[in-house]
Short mmCIF file of C-alpha atoms and ligand atoms in Angstrom, two decimals:
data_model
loop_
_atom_site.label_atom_id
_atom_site.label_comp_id
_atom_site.label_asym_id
_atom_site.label_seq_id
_atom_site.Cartn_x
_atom_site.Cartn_y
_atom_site.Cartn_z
CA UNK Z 1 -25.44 13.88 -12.41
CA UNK Z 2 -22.51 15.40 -13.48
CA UNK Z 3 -24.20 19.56 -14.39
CA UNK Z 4 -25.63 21.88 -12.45
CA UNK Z 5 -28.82 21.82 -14.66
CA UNK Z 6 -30.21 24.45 -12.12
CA UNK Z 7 -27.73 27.20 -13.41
CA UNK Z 8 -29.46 29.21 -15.97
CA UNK Z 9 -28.45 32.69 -15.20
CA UNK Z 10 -27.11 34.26 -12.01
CA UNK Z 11 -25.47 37.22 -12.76
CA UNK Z 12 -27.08 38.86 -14.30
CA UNK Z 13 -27.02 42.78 -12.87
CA UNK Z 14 -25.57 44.71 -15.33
CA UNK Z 15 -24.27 47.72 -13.65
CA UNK Z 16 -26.02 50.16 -10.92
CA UNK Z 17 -26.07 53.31 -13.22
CA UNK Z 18 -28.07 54.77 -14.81
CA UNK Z 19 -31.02 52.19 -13.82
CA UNK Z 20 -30.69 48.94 -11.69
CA UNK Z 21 -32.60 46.88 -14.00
CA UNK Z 22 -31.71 43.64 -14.98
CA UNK Z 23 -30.26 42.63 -18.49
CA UNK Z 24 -33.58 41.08 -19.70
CA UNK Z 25 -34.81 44.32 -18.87
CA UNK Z 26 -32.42 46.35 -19.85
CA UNK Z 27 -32.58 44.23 -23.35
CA UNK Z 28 -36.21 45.08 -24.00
CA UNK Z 29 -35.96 48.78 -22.76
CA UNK Z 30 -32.42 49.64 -24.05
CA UNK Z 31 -32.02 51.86 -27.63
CA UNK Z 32 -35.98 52.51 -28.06
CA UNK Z 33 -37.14 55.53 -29.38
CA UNK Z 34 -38.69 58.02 -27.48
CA UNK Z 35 -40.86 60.47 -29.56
CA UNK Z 36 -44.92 60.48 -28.32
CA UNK Z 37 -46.33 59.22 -30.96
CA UNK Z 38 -43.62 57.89 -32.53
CA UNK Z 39 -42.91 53.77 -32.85
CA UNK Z 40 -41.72 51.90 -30.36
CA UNK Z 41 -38.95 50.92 -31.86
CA UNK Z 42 -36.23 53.10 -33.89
CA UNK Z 43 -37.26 52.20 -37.48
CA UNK Z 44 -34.24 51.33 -40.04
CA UNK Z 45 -33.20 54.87 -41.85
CA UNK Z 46 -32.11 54.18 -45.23
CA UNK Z 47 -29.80 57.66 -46.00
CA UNK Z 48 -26.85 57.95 -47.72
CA UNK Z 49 -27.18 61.78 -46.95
CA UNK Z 50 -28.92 63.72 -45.00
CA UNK Z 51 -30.97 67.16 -45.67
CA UNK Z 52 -28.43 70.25 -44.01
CA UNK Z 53 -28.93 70.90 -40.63
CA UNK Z 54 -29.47 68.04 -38.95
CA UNK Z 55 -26.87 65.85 -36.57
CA UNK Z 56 -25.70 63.50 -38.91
CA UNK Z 57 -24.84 64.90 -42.88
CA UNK Z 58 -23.51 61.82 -44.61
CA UNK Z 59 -24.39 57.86 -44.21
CA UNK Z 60 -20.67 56.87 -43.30
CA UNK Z 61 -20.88 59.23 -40.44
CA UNK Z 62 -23.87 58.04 -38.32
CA UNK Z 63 -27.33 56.31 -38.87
CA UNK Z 64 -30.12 56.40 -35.90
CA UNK Z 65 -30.55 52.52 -36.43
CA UNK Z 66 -26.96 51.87 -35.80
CA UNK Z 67 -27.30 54.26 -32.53
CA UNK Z 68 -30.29 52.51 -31.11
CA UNK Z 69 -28.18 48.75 -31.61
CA UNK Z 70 -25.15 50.42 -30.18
CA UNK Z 71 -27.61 51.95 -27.09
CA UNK Z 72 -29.10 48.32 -26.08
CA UNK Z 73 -25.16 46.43 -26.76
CA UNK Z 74 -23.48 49.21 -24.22
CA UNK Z 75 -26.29 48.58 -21.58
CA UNK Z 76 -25.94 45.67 -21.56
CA UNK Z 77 -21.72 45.38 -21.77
CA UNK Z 78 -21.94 48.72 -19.23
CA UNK Z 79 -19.59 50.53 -22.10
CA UNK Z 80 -19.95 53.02 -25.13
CA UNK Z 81 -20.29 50.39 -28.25
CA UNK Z 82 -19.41 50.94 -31.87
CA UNK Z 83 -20.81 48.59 -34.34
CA UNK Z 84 -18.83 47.57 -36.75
CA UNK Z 85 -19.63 45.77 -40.82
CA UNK Z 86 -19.03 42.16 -39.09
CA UNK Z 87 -17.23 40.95 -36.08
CA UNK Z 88 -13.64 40.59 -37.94
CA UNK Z 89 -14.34 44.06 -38.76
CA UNK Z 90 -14.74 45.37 -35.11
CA UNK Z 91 -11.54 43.41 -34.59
CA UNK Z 92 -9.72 45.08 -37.28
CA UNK Z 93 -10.73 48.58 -35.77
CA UNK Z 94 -9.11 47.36 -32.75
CA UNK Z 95 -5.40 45.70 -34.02
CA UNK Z 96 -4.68 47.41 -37.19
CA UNK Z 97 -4.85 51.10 -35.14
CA UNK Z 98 -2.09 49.94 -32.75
CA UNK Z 99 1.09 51.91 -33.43
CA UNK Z 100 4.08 49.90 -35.00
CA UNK Z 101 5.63 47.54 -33.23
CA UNK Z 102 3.41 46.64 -30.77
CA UNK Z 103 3.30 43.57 -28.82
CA UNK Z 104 0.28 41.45 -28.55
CA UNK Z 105 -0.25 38.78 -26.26
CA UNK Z 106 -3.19 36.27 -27.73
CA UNK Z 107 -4.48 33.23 -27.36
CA UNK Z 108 -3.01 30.13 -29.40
CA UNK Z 109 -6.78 28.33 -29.45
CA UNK Z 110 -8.34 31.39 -30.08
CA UNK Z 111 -10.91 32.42 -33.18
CA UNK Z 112 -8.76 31.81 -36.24
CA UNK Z 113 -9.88 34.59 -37.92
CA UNK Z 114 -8.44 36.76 -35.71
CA UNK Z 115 -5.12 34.86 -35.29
CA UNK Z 116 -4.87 34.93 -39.13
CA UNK Z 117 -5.05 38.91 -38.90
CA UNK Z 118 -2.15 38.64 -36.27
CA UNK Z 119 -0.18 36.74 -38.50
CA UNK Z 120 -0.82 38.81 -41.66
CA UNK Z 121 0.00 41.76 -39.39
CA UNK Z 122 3.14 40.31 -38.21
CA UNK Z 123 4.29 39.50 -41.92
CA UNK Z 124 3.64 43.09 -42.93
CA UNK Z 125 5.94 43.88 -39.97
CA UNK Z 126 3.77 46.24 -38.15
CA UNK Z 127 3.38 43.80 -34.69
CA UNK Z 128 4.69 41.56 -32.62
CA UNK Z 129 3.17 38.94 -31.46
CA UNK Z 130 3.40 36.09 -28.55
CA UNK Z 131 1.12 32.99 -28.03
CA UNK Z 132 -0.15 31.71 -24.92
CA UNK Z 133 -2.71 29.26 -23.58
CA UNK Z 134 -4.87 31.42 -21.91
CA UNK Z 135 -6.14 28.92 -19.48
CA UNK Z 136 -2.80 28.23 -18.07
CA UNK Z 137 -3.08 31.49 -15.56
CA UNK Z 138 1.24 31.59 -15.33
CA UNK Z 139 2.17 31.64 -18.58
CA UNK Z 140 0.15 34.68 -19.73
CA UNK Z 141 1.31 36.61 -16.91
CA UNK Z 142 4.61 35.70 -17.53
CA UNK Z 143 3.74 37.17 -21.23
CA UNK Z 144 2.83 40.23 -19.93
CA UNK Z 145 6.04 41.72 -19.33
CA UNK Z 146 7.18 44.25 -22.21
CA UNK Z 147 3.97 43.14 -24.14
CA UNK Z 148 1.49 46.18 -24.91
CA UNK Z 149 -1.82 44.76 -25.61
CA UNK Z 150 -3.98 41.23 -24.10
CA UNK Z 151 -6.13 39.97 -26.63
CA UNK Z 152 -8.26 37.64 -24.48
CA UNK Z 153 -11.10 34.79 -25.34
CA UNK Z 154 -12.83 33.15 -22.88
CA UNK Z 155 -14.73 30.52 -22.82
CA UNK Z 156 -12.26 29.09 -26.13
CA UNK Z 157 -13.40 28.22 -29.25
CA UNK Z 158 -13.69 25.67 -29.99
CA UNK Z 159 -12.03 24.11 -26.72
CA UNK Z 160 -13.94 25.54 -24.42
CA UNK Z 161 -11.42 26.46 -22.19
CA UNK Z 162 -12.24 29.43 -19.20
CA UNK Z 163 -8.98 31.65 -18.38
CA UNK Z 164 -9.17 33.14 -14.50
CA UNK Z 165 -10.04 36.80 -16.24
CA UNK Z 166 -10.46 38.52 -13.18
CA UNK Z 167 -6.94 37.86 -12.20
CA UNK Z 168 -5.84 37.97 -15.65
CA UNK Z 169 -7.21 41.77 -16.13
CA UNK Z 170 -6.20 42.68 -12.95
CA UNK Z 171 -2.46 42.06 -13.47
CA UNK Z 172 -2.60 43.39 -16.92
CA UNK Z 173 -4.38 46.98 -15.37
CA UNK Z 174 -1.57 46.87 -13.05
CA UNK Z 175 1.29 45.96 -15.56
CA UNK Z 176 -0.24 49.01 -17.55
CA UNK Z 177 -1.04 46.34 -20.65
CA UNK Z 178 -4.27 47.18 -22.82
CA UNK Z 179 -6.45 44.63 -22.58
CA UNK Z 180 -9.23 43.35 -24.83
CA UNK Z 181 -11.87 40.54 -24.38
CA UNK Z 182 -13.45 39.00 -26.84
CA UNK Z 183 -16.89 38.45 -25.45
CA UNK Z 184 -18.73 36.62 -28.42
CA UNK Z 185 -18.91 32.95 -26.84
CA UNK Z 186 -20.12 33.73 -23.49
CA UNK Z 187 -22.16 37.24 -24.12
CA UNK Z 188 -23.20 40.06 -21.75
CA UNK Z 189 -25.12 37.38 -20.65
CA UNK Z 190 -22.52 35.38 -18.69
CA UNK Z 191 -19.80 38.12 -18.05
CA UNK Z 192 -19.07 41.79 -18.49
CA UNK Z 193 -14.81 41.91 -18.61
CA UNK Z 194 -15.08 45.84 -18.79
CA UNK Z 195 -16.58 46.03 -14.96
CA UNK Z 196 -13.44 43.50 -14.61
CA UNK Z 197 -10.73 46.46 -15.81
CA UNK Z 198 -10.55 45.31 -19.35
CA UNK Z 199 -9.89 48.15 -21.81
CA UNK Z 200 -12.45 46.65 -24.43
CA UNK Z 201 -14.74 44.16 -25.03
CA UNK Z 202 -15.07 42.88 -28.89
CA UNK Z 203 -18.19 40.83 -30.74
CA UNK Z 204 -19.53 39.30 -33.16
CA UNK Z 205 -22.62 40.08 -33.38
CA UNK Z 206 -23.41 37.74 -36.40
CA UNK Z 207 -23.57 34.53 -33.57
CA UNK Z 208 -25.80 34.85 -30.10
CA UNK Z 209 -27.02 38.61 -30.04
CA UNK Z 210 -28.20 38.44 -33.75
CA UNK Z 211 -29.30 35.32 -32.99
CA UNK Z 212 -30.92 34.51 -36.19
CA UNK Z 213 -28.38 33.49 -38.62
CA UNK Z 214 -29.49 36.24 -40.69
CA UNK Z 215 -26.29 39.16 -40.48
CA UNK Z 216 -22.74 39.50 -40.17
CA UNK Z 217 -22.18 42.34 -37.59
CA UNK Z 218 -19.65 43.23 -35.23
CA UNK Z 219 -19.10 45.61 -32.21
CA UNK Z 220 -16.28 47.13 -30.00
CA UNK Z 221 -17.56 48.37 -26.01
CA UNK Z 222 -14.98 50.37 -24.54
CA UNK Z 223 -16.06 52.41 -21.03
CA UNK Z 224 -13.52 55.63 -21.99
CA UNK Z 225 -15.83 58.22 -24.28
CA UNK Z 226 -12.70 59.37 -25.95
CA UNK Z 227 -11.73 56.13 -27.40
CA UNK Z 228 -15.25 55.22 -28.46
CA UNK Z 229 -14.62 58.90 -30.27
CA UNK Z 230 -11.54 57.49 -32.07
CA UNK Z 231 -12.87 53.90 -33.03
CA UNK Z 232 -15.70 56.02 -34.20
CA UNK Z 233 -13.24 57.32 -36.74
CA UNK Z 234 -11.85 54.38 -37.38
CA UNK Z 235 -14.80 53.27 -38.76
CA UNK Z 236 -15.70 56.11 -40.22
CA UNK Z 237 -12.36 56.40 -42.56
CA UNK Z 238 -12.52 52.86 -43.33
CA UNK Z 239 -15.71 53.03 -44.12
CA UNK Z 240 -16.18 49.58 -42.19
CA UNK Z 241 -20.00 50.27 -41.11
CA UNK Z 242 -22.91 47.87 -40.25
CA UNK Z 243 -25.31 47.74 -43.16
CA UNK Z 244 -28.84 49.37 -42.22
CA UNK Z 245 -30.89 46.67 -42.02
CA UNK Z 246 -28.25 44.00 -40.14
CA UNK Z 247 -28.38 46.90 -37.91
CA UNK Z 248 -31.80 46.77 -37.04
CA UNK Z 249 -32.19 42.90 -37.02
CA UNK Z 250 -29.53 42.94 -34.69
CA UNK Z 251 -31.43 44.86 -32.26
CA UNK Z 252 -34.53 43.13 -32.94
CA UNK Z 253 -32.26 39.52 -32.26
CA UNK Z 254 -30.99 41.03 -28.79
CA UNK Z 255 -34.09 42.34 -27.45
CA UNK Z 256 -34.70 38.05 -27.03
CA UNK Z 257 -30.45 37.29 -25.76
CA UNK Z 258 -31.63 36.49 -22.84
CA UNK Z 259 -34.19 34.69 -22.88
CA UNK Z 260 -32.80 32.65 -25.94
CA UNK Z 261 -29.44 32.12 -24.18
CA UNK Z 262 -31.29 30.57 -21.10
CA UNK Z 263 -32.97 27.91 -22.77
CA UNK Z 264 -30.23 27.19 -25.04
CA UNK Z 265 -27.56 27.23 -22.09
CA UNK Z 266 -30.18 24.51 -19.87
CA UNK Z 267 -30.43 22.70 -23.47
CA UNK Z 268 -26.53 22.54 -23.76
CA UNK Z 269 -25.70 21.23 -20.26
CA UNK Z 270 -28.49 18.75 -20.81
CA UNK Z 271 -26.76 17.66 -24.11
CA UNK Z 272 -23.75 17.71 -22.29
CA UNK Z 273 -24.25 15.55 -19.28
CA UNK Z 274 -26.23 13.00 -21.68
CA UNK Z 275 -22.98 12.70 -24.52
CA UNK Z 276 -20.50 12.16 -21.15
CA UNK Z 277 -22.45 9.12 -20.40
CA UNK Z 278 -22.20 7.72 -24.64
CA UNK Z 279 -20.39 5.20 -25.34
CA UNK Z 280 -19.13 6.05 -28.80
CA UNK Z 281 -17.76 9.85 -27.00
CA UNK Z 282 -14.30 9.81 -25.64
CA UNK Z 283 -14.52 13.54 -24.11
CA UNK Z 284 -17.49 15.77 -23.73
CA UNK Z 285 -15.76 19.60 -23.47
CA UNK Z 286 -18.59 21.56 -21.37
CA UNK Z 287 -17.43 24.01 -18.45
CA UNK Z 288 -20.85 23.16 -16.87
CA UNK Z 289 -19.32 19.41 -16.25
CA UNK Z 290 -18.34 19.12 -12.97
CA UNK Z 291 -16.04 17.32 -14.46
CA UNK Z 292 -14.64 19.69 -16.98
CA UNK Z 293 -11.58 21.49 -16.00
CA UNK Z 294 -12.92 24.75 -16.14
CA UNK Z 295 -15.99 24.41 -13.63
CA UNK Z 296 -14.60 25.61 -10.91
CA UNK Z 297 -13.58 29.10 -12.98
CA UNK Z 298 -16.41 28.84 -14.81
CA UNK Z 299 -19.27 28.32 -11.51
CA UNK Z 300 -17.18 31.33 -10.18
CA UNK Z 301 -16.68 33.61 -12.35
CA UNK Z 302 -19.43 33.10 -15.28
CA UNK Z 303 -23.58 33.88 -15.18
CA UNK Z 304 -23.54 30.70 -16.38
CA UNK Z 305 -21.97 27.33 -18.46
CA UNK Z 306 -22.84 28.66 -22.19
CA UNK Z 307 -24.71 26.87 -25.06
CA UNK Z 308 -21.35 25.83 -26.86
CA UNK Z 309 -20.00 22.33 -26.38
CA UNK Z 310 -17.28 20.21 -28.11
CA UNK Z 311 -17.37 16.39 -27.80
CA UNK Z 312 -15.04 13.69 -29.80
CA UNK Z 313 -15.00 10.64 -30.85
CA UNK Z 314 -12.06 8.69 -31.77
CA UNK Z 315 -11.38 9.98 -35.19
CA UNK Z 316 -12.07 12.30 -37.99
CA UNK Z 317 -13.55 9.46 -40.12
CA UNK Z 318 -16.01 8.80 -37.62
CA UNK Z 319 -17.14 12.23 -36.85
CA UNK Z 320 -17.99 13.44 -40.49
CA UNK Z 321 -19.78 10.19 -40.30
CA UNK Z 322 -21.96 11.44 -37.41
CA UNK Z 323 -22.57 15.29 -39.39
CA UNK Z 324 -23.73 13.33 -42.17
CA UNK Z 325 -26.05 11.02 -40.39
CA UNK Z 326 -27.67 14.49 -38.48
CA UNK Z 327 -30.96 14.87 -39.67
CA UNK Z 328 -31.77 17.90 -37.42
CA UNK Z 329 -28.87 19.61 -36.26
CA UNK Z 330 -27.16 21.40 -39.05
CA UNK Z 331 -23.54 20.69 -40.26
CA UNK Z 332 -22.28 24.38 -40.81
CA UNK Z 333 -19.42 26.59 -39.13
CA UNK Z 334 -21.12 29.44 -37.84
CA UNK Z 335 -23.07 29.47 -33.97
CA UNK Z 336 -25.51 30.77 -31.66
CA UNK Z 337 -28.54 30.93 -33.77
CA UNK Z 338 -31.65 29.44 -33.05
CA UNK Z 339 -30.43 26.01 -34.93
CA UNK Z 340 -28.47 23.77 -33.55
CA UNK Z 341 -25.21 23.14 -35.97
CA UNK Z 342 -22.04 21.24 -35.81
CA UNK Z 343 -18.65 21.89 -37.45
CA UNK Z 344 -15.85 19.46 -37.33
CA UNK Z 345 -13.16 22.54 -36.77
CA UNK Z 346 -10.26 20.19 -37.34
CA UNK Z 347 -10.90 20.66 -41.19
CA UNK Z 348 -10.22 24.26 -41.56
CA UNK Z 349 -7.04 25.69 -41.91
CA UNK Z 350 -5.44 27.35 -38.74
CA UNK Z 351 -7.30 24.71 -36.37
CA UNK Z 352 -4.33 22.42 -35.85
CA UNK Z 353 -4.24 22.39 -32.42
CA UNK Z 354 -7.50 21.33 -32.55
CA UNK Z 355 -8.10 17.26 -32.19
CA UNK Z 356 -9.46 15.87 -35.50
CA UNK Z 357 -11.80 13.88 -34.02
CA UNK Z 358 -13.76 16.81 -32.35
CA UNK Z 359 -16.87 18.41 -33.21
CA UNK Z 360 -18.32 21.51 -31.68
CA UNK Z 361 -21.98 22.17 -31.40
CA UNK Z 362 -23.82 25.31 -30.79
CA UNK Z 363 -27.04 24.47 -28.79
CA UNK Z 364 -29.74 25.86 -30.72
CA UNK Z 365 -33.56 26.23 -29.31
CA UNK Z 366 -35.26 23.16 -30.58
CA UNK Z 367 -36.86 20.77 -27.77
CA UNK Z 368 -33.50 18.99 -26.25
CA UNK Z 369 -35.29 15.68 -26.38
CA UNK Z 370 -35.33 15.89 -30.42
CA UNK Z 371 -31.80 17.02 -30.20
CA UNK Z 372 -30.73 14.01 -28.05
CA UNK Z 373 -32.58 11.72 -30.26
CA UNK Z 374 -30.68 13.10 -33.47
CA UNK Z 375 -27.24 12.64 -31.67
CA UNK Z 376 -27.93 9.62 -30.36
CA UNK Z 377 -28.63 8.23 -33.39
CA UNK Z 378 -25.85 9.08 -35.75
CA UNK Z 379 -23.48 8.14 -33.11
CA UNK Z 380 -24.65 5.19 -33.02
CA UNK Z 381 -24.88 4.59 -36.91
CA UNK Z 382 -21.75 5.90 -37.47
CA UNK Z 383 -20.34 3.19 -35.58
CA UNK Z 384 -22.60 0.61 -36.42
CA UNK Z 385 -19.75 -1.41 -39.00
CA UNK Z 386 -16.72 -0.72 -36.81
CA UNK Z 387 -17.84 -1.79 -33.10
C1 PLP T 401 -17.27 34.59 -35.63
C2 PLP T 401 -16.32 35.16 -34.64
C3 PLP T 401 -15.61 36.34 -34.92
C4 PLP T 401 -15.70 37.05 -36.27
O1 PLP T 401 -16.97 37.57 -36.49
P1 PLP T 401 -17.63 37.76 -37.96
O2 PLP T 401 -18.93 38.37 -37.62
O3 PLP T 401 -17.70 36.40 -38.57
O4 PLP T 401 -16.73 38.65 -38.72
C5 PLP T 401 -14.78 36.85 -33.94
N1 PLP T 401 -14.64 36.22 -32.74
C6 PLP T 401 -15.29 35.07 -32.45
C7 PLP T 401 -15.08 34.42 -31.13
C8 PLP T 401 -16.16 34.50 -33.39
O5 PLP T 401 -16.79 33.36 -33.09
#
């Protein structure tokens, strides 16, 4: 028994003010609208403009959907959100309004499309930039001298790797470096870096609190009001704004986050546990493994393990052997929707780092036995001919 199938969610008190519910709670009650009478929940408002008079004038300003997403995501993050046309946008609002020359500490396993930002941002000559593992605790503080802004990921994708954040944020608070947490893997659910002294907290909505495969959406949570103001125009000069409806799915997909990330967290350290023991897998990455090198962070300092996992087998051959044989989990490089999928990430561009024989799976909410079944059995046909 090598997971702490027991761990579903611990911590999950949100903050104290301005209720002391808990985030399942606060995920139902969060953003509704209020009007006796009215419906219960704030219906999409299609409106490029708005009749004079009223709060909001044009439809790149404001929309009341947006507001009631952004409501329920700051609840639960304990922040003021923004919500943003996808999560690379919300990421955007964040790097691209840093003034010239700044230096940016970020992760070297981190989500490639925002390393590929970095990069184009570093070409244009507007930052600087400096790679670190964020895992190894030293050698980001060591980065931290003269740098300006932490960009931080934790758990990795698509290694799965959990940096010590609390010590991480507090030494970049007290080294006066802005720090930013990108909170898509392990949710509101698991952790909430801005009650840890990060600056702001990014997502991508499109993966666990849509939930549905259905949107791209993105969000910034930041807990100062004035630079919620300015992201605010940010968005509203680049015109970078959630569409209507995305807006309103995304609100209906986190009123379930919890709930969905339970089962598909209890699911994933089941899958987990059960690949460790396969013959055909040389390394199961899971922070839920007792195993894993991040357990001890990860039984510390997260709600719980996650529903991402990586596993390999010995080669790339092999593993787009074992997406084709799948016949229920989906070969496809997006996560956290109700499907299970798979993505060998060593064939994209920008995942070199990555082993080629890995292949990370989003736990999706199908019965784990079926799951098991499925893996189980295009392991073992993909190396039917060569064992
Ligand atoms: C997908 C993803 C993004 C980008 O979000 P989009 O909605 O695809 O633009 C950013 N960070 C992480 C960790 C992601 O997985």
């Amino acid at each position: 028994m090598h997971v702490r199938s027991d761990e579903v969610i611990r911590n999950t008190e949100v903050m104290d003010e301005p209720t002391k519910w808990h985030a399942e709670t606060l995920a139902i009650v969060a953003g509704r609208a209020p009007q006796p009478g009215g419906p219960f929940n704030v219906p999409p408002t299609f409106a490029s403009t708005y009749r004079d008079g009223g709060a909001i004038g044009y439809g790149r300003w404001g929309n009341p959907t947006w507001s009631a997403f952004e409501e329920a995501l700051g609840e639960l993050e304990g922040g003021h959100c923004v919500s943003f046309a996808s999560g690379l946008a919300a990421v955007s609002a964040m790097l691209t309004s840093l003034p010239l020359a700044t230096t940016v500490v970020y992760p070297s396993n981190g989500y490639n499309g925002t390393r590929g930002l970095l990069e184009r941002l570093v070409k244009e000559g507007r930052l600087h930039t400096r790679a670190v593992d964020v895992v190894d605790t030293s050698e980001v503080l060591g980065a931290l001298d003269g740098a300006d802004v932490l960009w931080l990921e934790s758990p990795t994708n698509p290694l799965l790797g959990v940096a010590d954040l609390p010590t991480i944020l507090r030494a970049a608070r007290d080294a006066g470096v802005i720090a930013v947490v990108d909170n898509t893997f392990a949710t509101p659910m698991l952790q909430q870096p801005l009650a840890l002294g990060a600056t702001a907290v990014v997502h991508s909505a499109t993966k666990y609190i849509g939930g549905h495969s259905d949107l791209l959406m993105g969000a910034v949570v930041v807990s100062d009001a004035g630079l919620r103001d300015e992201l605010v125009e940010w968005r509203t000069m680049h015109g970078a704004i959630p569409g209507v409806m995305e807006a309103y799915l995304a609100l209906r997909g986190l009123r379930t986050l919890p709930v969905r990330f339970a089962r598909q967290q209890r699911t994933a350290a089941e899958l987990a546990e059960r690949l460790d023991d396969h013959r055909h897998v040389v390394r199961v990455r899971y922070p839920g493994l007792v195993t894993d090198p991040g357990f001890e962070r990860a039984s510390t300092q997260l709600g719980g393990f996650g529903a991402m996992l990586s596993f390999e087998v010995n080669d790339a051959h092999h593993a787009d052997r074992v997406v084709e044989l799948l016949r229920l989990i989906v070969g496809g490089t997006s996560l956290g929707g109700v499907e299970s999928t798979i993505d060998r990430r060593g064939r994209w561009k920008g995942e070199e780092l990555v082993p080629e024989g890995l292949l990370r799976l989003s736990v999706g909410l199908e019965h784990p036995a079926d799951l098991w079944a499925d893996l189980d059995d295009a392991l073992n046909g993909a190396f039917a001919h060569s064992s």
